[in-house]
Tab-separated table of C-alpha atoms and ligand atoms in Angstrom:
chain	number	residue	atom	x	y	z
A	1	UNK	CA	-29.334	-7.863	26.561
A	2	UNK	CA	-30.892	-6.649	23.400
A	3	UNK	CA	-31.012	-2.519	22.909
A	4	UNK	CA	-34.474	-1.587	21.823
A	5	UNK	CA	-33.654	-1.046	18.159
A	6	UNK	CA	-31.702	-4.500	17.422
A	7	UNK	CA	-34.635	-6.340	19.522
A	8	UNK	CA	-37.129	-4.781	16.858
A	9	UNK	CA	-34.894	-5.138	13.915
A	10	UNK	CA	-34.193	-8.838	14.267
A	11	UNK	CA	-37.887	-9.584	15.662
A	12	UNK	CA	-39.073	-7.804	12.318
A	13	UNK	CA	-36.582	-9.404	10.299
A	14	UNK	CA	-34.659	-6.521	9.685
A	15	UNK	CA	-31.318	-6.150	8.346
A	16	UNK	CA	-28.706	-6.157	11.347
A	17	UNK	CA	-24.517	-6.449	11.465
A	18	UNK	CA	-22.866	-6.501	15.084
A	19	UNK	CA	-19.568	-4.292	15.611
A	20	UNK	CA	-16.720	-5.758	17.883
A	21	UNK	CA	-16.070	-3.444	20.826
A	22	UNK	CA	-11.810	-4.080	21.504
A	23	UNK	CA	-10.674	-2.531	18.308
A	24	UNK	CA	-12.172	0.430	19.537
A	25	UNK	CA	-11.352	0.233	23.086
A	26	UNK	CA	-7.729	-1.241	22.795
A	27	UNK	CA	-6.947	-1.176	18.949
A	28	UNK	CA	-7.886	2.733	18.067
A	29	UNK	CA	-6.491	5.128	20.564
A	30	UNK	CA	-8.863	7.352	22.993
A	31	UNK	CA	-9.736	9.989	21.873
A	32	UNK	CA	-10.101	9.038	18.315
A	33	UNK	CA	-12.128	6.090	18.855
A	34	UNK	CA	-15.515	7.394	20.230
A	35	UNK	CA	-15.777	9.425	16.901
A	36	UNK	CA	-14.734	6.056	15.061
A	37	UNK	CA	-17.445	4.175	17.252
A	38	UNK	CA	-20.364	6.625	15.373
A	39	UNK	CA	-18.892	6.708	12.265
A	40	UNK	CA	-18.811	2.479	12.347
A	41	UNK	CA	-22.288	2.432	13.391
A	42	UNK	CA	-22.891	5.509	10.305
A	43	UNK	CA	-21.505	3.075	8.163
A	44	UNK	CA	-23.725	0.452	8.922
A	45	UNK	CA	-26.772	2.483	8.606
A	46	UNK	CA	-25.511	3.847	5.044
A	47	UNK	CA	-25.559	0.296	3.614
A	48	UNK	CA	-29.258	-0.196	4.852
A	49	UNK	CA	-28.650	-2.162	8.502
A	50	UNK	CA	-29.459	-1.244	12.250
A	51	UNK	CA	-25.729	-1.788	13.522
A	52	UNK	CA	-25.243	-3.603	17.286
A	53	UNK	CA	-22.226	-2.566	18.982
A	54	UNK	CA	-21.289	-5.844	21.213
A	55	UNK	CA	-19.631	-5.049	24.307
A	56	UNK	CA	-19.876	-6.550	28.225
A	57	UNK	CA	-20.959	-3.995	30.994
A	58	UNK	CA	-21.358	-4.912	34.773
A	59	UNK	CA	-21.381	-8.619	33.734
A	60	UNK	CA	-24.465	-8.378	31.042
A	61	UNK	CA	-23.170	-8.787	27.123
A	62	UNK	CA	-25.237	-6.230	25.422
A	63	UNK	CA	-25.745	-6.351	21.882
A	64	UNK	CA	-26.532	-2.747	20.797
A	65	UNK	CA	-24.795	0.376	23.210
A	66	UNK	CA	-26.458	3.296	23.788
A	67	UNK	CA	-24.566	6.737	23.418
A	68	UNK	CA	-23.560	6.839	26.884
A	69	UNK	CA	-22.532	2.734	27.160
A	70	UNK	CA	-20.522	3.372	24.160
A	71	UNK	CA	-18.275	5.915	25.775
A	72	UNK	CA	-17.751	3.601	28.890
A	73	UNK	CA	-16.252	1.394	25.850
A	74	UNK	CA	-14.281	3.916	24.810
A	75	UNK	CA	-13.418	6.148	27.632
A	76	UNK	CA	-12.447	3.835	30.574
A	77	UNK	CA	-8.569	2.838	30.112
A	78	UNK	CA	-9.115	-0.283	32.440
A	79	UNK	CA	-11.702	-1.853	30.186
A	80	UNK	CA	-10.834	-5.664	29.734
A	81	UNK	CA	-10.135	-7.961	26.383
A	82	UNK	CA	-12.747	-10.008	26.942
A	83	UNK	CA	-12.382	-13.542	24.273
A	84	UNK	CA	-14.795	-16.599	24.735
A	85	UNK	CA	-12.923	-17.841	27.360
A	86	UNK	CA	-13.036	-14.809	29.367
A	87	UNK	CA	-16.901	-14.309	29.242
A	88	UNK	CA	-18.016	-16.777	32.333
A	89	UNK	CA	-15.511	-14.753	34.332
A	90	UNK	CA	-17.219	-11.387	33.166
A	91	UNK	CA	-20.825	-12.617	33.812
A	92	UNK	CA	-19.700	-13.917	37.200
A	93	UNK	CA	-17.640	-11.198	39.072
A	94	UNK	CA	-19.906	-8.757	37.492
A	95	UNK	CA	-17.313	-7.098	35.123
A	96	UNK	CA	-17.232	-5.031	31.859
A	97	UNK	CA	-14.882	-5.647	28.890
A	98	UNK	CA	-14.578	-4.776	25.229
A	99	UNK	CA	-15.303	-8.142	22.956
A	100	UNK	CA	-12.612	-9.469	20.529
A	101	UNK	CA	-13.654	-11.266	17.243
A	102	UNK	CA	-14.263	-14.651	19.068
A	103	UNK	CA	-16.674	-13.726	21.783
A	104	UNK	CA	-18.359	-10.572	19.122
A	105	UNK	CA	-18.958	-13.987	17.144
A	106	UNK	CA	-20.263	-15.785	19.423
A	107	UNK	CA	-22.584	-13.615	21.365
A	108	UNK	CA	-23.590	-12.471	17.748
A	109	UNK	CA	-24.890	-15.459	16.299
A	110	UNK	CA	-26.447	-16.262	19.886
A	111	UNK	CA	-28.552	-13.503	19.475
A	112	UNK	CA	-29.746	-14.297	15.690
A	113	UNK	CA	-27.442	-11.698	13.863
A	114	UNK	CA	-26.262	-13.412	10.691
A	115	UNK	CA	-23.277	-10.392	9.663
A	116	UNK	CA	-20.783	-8.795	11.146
A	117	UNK	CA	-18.079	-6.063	10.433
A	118	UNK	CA	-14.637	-5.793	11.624
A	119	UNK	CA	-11.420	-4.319	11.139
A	120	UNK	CA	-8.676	-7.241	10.681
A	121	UNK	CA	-9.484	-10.941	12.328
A	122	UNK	CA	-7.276	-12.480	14.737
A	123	UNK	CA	-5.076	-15.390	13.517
A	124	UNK	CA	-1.549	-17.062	13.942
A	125	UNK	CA	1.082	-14.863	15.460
A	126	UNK	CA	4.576	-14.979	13.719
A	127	UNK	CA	6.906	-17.318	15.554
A	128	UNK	CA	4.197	-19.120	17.133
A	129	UNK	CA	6.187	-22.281	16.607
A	130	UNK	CA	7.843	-21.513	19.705
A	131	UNK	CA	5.126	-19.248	21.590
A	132	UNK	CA	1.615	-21.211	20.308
A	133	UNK	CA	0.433	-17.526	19.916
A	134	UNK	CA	-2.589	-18.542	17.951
A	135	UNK	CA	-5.860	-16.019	18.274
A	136	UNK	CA	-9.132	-17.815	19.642
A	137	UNK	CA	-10.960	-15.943	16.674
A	138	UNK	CA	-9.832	-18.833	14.584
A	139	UNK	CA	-11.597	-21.437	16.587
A	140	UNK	CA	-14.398	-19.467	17.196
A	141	UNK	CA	-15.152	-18.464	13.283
A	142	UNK	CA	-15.650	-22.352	13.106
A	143	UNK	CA	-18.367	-22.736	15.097
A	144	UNK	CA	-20.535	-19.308	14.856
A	145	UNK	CA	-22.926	-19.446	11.733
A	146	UNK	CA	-22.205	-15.725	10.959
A	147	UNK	CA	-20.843	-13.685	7.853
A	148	UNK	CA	-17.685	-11.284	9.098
A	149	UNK	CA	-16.523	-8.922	6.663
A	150	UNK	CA	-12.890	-7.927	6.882
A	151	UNK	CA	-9.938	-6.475	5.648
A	152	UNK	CA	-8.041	-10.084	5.835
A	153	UNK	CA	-6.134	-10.449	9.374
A	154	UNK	CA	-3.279	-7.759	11.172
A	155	UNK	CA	-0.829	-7.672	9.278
A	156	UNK	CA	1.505	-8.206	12.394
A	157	UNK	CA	0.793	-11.933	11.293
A	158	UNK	CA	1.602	-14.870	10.066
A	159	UNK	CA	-0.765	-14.808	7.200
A	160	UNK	CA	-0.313	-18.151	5.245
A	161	UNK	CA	-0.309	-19.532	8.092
A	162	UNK	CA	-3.544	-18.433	8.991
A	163	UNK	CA	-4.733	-19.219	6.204
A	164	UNK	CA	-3.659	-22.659	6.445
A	165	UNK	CA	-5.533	-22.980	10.027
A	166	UNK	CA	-8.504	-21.518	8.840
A	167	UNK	CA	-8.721	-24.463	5.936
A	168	UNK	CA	-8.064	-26.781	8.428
A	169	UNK	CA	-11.253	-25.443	10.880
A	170	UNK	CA	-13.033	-25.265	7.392
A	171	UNK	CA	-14.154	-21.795	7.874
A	172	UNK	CA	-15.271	-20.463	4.345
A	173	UNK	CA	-13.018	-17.421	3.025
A	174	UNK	CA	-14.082	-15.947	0.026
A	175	UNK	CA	-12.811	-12.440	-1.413
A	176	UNK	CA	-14.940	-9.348	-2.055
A	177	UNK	CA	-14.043	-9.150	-6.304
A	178	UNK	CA	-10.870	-10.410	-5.845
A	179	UNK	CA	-9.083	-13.765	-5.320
A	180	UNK	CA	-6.084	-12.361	-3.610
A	181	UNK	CA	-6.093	-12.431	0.345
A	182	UNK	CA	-5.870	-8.654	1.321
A	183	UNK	CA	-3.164	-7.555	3.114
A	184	UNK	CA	-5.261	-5.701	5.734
A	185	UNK	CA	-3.281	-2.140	5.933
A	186	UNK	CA	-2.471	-3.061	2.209
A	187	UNK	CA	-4.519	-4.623	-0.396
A	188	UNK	CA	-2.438	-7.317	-1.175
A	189	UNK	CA	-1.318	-9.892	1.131
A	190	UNK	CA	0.504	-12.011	-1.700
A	191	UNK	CA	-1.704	-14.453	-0.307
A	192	UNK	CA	-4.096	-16.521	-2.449
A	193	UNK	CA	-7.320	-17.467	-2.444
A	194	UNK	CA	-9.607	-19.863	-4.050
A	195	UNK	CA	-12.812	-18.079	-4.305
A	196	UNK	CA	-14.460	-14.593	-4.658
A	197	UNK	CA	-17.857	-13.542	-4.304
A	198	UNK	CA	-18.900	-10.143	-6.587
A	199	UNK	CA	-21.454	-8.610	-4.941
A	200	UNK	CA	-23.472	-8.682	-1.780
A	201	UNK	CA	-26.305	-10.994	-3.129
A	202	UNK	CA	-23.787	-13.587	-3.847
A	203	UNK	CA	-22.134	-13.328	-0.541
A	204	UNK	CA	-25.446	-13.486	1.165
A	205	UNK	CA	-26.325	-16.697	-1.015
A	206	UNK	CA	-22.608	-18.460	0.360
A	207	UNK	CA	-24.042	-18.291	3.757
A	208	UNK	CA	-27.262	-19.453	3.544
A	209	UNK	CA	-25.828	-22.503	1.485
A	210	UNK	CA	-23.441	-22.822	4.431
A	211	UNK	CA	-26.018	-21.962	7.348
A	212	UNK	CA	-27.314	-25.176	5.605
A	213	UNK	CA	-24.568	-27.185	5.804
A	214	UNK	CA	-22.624	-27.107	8.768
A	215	UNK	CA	-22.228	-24.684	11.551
A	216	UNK	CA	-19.050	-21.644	10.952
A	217	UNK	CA	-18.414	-18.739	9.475
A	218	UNK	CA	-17.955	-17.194	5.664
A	219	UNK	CA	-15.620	-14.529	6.052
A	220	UNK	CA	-15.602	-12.302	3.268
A	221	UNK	CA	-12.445	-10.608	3.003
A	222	UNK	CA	-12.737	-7.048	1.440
A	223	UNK	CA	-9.187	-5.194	0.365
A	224	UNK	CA	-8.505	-1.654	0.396
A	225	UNK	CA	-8.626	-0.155	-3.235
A	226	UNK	CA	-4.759	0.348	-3.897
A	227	UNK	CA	-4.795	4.031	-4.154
A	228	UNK	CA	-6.402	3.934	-0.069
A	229	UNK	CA	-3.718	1.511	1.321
A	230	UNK	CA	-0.367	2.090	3.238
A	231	UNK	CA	1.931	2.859	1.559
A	232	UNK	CA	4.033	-0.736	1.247
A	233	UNK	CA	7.396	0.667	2.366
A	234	UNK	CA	6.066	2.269	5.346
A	235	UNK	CA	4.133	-0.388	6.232
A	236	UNK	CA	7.159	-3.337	6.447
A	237	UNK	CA	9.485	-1.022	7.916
A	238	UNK	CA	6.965	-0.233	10.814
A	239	UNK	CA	5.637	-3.852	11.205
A	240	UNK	CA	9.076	-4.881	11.765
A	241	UNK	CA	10.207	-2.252	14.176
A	242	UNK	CA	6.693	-2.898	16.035
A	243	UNK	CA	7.289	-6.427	16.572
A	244	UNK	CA	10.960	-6.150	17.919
A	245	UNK	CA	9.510	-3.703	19.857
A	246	UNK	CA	6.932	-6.159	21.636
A	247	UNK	CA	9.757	-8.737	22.084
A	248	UNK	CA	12.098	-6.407	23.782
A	249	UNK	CA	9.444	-5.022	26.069
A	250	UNK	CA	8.502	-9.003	26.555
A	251	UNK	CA	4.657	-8.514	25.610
A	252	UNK	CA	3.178	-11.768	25.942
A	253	UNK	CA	-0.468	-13.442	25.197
A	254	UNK	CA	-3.424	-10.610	24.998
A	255	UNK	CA	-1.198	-7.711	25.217
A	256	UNK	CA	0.804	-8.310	22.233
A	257	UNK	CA	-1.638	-6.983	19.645
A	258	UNK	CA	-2.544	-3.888	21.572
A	259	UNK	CA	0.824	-3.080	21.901
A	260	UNK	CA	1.727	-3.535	18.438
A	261	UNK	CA	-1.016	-2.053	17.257
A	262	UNK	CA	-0.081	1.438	19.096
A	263	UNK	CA	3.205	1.244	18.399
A	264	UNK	CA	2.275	1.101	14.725
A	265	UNK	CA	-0.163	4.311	15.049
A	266	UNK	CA	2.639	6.247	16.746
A	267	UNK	CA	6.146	5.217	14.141
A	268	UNK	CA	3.862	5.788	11.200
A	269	UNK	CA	2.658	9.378	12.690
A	270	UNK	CA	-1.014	8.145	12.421
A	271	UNK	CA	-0.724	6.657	8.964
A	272	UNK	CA	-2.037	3.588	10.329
A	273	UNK	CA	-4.434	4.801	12.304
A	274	UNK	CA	-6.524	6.565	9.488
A	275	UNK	CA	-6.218	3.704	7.134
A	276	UNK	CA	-7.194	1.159	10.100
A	277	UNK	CA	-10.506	3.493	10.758
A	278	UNK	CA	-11.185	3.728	6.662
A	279	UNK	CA	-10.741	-0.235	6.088
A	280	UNK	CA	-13.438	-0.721	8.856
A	281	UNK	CA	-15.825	1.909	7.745
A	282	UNK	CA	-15.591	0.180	3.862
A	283	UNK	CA	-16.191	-2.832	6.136
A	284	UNK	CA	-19.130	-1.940	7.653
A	285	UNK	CA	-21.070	-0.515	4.755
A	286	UNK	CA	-20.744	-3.837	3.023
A	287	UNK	CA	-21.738	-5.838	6.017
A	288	UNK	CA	-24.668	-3.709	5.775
A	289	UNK	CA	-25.109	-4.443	2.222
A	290	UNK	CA	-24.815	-7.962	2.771
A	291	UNK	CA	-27.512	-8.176	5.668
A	292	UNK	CA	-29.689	-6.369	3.233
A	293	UNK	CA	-29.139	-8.953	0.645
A	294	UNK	CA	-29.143	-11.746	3.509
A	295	UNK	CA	-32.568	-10.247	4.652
A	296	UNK	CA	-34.708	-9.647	1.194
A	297	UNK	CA	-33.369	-14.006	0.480
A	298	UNK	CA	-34.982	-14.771	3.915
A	299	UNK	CA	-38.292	-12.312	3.443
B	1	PSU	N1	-7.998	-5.985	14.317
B	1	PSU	C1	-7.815	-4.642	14.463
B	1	PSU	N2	-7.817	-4.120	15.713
B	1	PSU	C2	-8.049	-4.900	16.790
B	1	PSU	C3	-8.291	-6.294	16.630
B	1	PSU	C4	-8.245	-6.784	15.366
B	1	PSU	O1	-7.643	-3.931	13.511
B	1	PSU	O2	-8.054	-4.364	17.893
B	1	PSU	C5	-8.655	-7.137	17.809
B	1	PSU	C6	-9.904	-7.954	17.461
B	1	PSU	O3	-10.844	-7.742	18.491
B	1	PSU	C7	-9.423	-9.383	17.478
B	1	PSU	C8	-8.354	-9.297	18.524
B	1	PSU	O4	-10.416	-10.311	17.811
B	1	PSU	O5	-7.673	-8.087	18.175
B	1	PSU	C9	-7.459	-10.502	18.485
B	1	PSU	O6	-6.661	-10.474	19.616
B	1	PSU	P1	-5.688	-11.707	19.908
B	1	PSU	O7	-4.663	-11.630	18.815
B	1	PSU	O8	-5.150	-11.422	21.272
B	1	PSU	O9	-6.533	-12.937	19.834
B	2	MN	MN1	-2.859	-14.288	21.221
């Protein structure tokens, strides 16, 4: 179900980016994350886009939340993960859920929205040699026709390695002015890439060549300025003491980045927390940027 606004934008041809709905229900805390909710949508608006929070209620995907739907998102602890796979379950018992990166994706592109913003992506879990802990975001971003702007993946990963999967799915990753991979809570990964894009236009223009090409994503990975990021020491120590922290509490499959990811908000004392919020708002105003640009190449 289309909200009113994103039915006229995209009938009009207007500039749209969808918003996933889990980082805010199960990656920001409550209360914190209905004021991060506006702020993402804020951000959308101040690069020149209508923004369309995805999220399932009752069983309906609804692209675009009223004030009221968004605090359901945010407010009700029970809310569920809900990935691809988990979206025929949804529709048919007639339950809500936040959506992750895969099913935002999917649902996104369904409904004709060519950008969207989110925090970190999903990718291959450290030590997933033995556990297969590999997000469905990967496989997903290789069949949506979508831009998604991030801040490169958690950094609870294993990033070369998702890196390495990603080439294989041969999902387009270009960086936003820079050819290192960023490091999501810090601008460096030590990751590198082979391409950069410098300015929305350009990014815009990757797409459509790819929109002509073959079905999957361009994810444009935008870093945190240096002088924004975590600070480097802060952020290994916690990382490290986050993970153990899921393996001695034996967090398995969906749970594990939650967990981590509150874990990390409480050892750093909310050092994570704000820079997690500011990395998506940067996010957001260039996904808007980039729908603008995507838009005025269309028109
Ligand atoms: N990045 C964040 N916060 C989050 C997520 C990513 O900063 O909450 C969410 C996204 O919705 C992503 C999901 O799709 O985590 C991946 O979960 P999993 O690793 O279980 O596939
Ligand atoms: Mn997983």
């Amino acid at each position: 179900m289309l909200s009113p606004e994103v039915a006229d934008a995209l009938s009009s041809g207007r500039p749209v980016v969808a918003l996933e709905s889990t980082l805010l229900a199960h990656g920001l805390p409550r209360p914190d994350n209905r004021g991060a909710a506006d702020d993402v949508e804020a951000a959308v608006r101040a690069g020149g886009a209508v923004p369309a929070t995805i999220a399932v209620l009752d069983g309906v995907p609804h692209v675009g939340l009223t004030a009221a739907e968004v605090d359901r998102v945010c407010g009700d602890p029970d809310l569920a993960k809900l990935g691809i796979r988990d979206l025929p379950v949804a529709a048919a018992r007639g339950l809500s859920g936040a959506t992750t990166v895969s099913s935002t994706a999917l649902l996104a592109a369904a409904a004709g929205i060519g950008v969207f913003a989110t925090g970190g992506l999903g990718g291959v879990h450290r030590q997933s040699a033995e556990t297969f802990d590999e997000s469905a975001d990967l496989t997903a971003l290789s069949r949506s026709s979508l831009v998604v702007v991030c801040a490169g993946v958690k950094s609870i990963l294993d990033v070369p390695a998702t890196l390495e999967r990603l080439e294989s799915l041969s999902v387009t990753v270009v960086g936003y002015r820079t050819t290192t991979f960023p490091g999501f809570y810090v601008a460096d990964s030590g990751s590198a890439l082979d391409w950069s894009v410098d300015d929305p236009e350009q990014a815009a223009a990757v797409f459509a060549a790819r929109r002509d090409l073959a079905p999957g994503a361009v994810v444009v990975a935008n870093p945190l300025p240096v002088d924004e990021q975590l600070d480097p020491v802060l952020h290994d120590r916690v990382i490290a003491a986050a993970l153990s922290a899921a393996a001695d509490a034996g967090v398995r499959g969906k749970a594990v980045t939650p967990f981590v990811l509150d874990h990390l908000h409480r050892a750093s004392e909310g050092a994570t927390l704000a820079v997690n919020v500011r990395l998506v708002l940067r996010n957001a105003e260039l996904a808007g940027q980039i729908a603008v640009a995507l838009a005025a190449q269309a028109g």
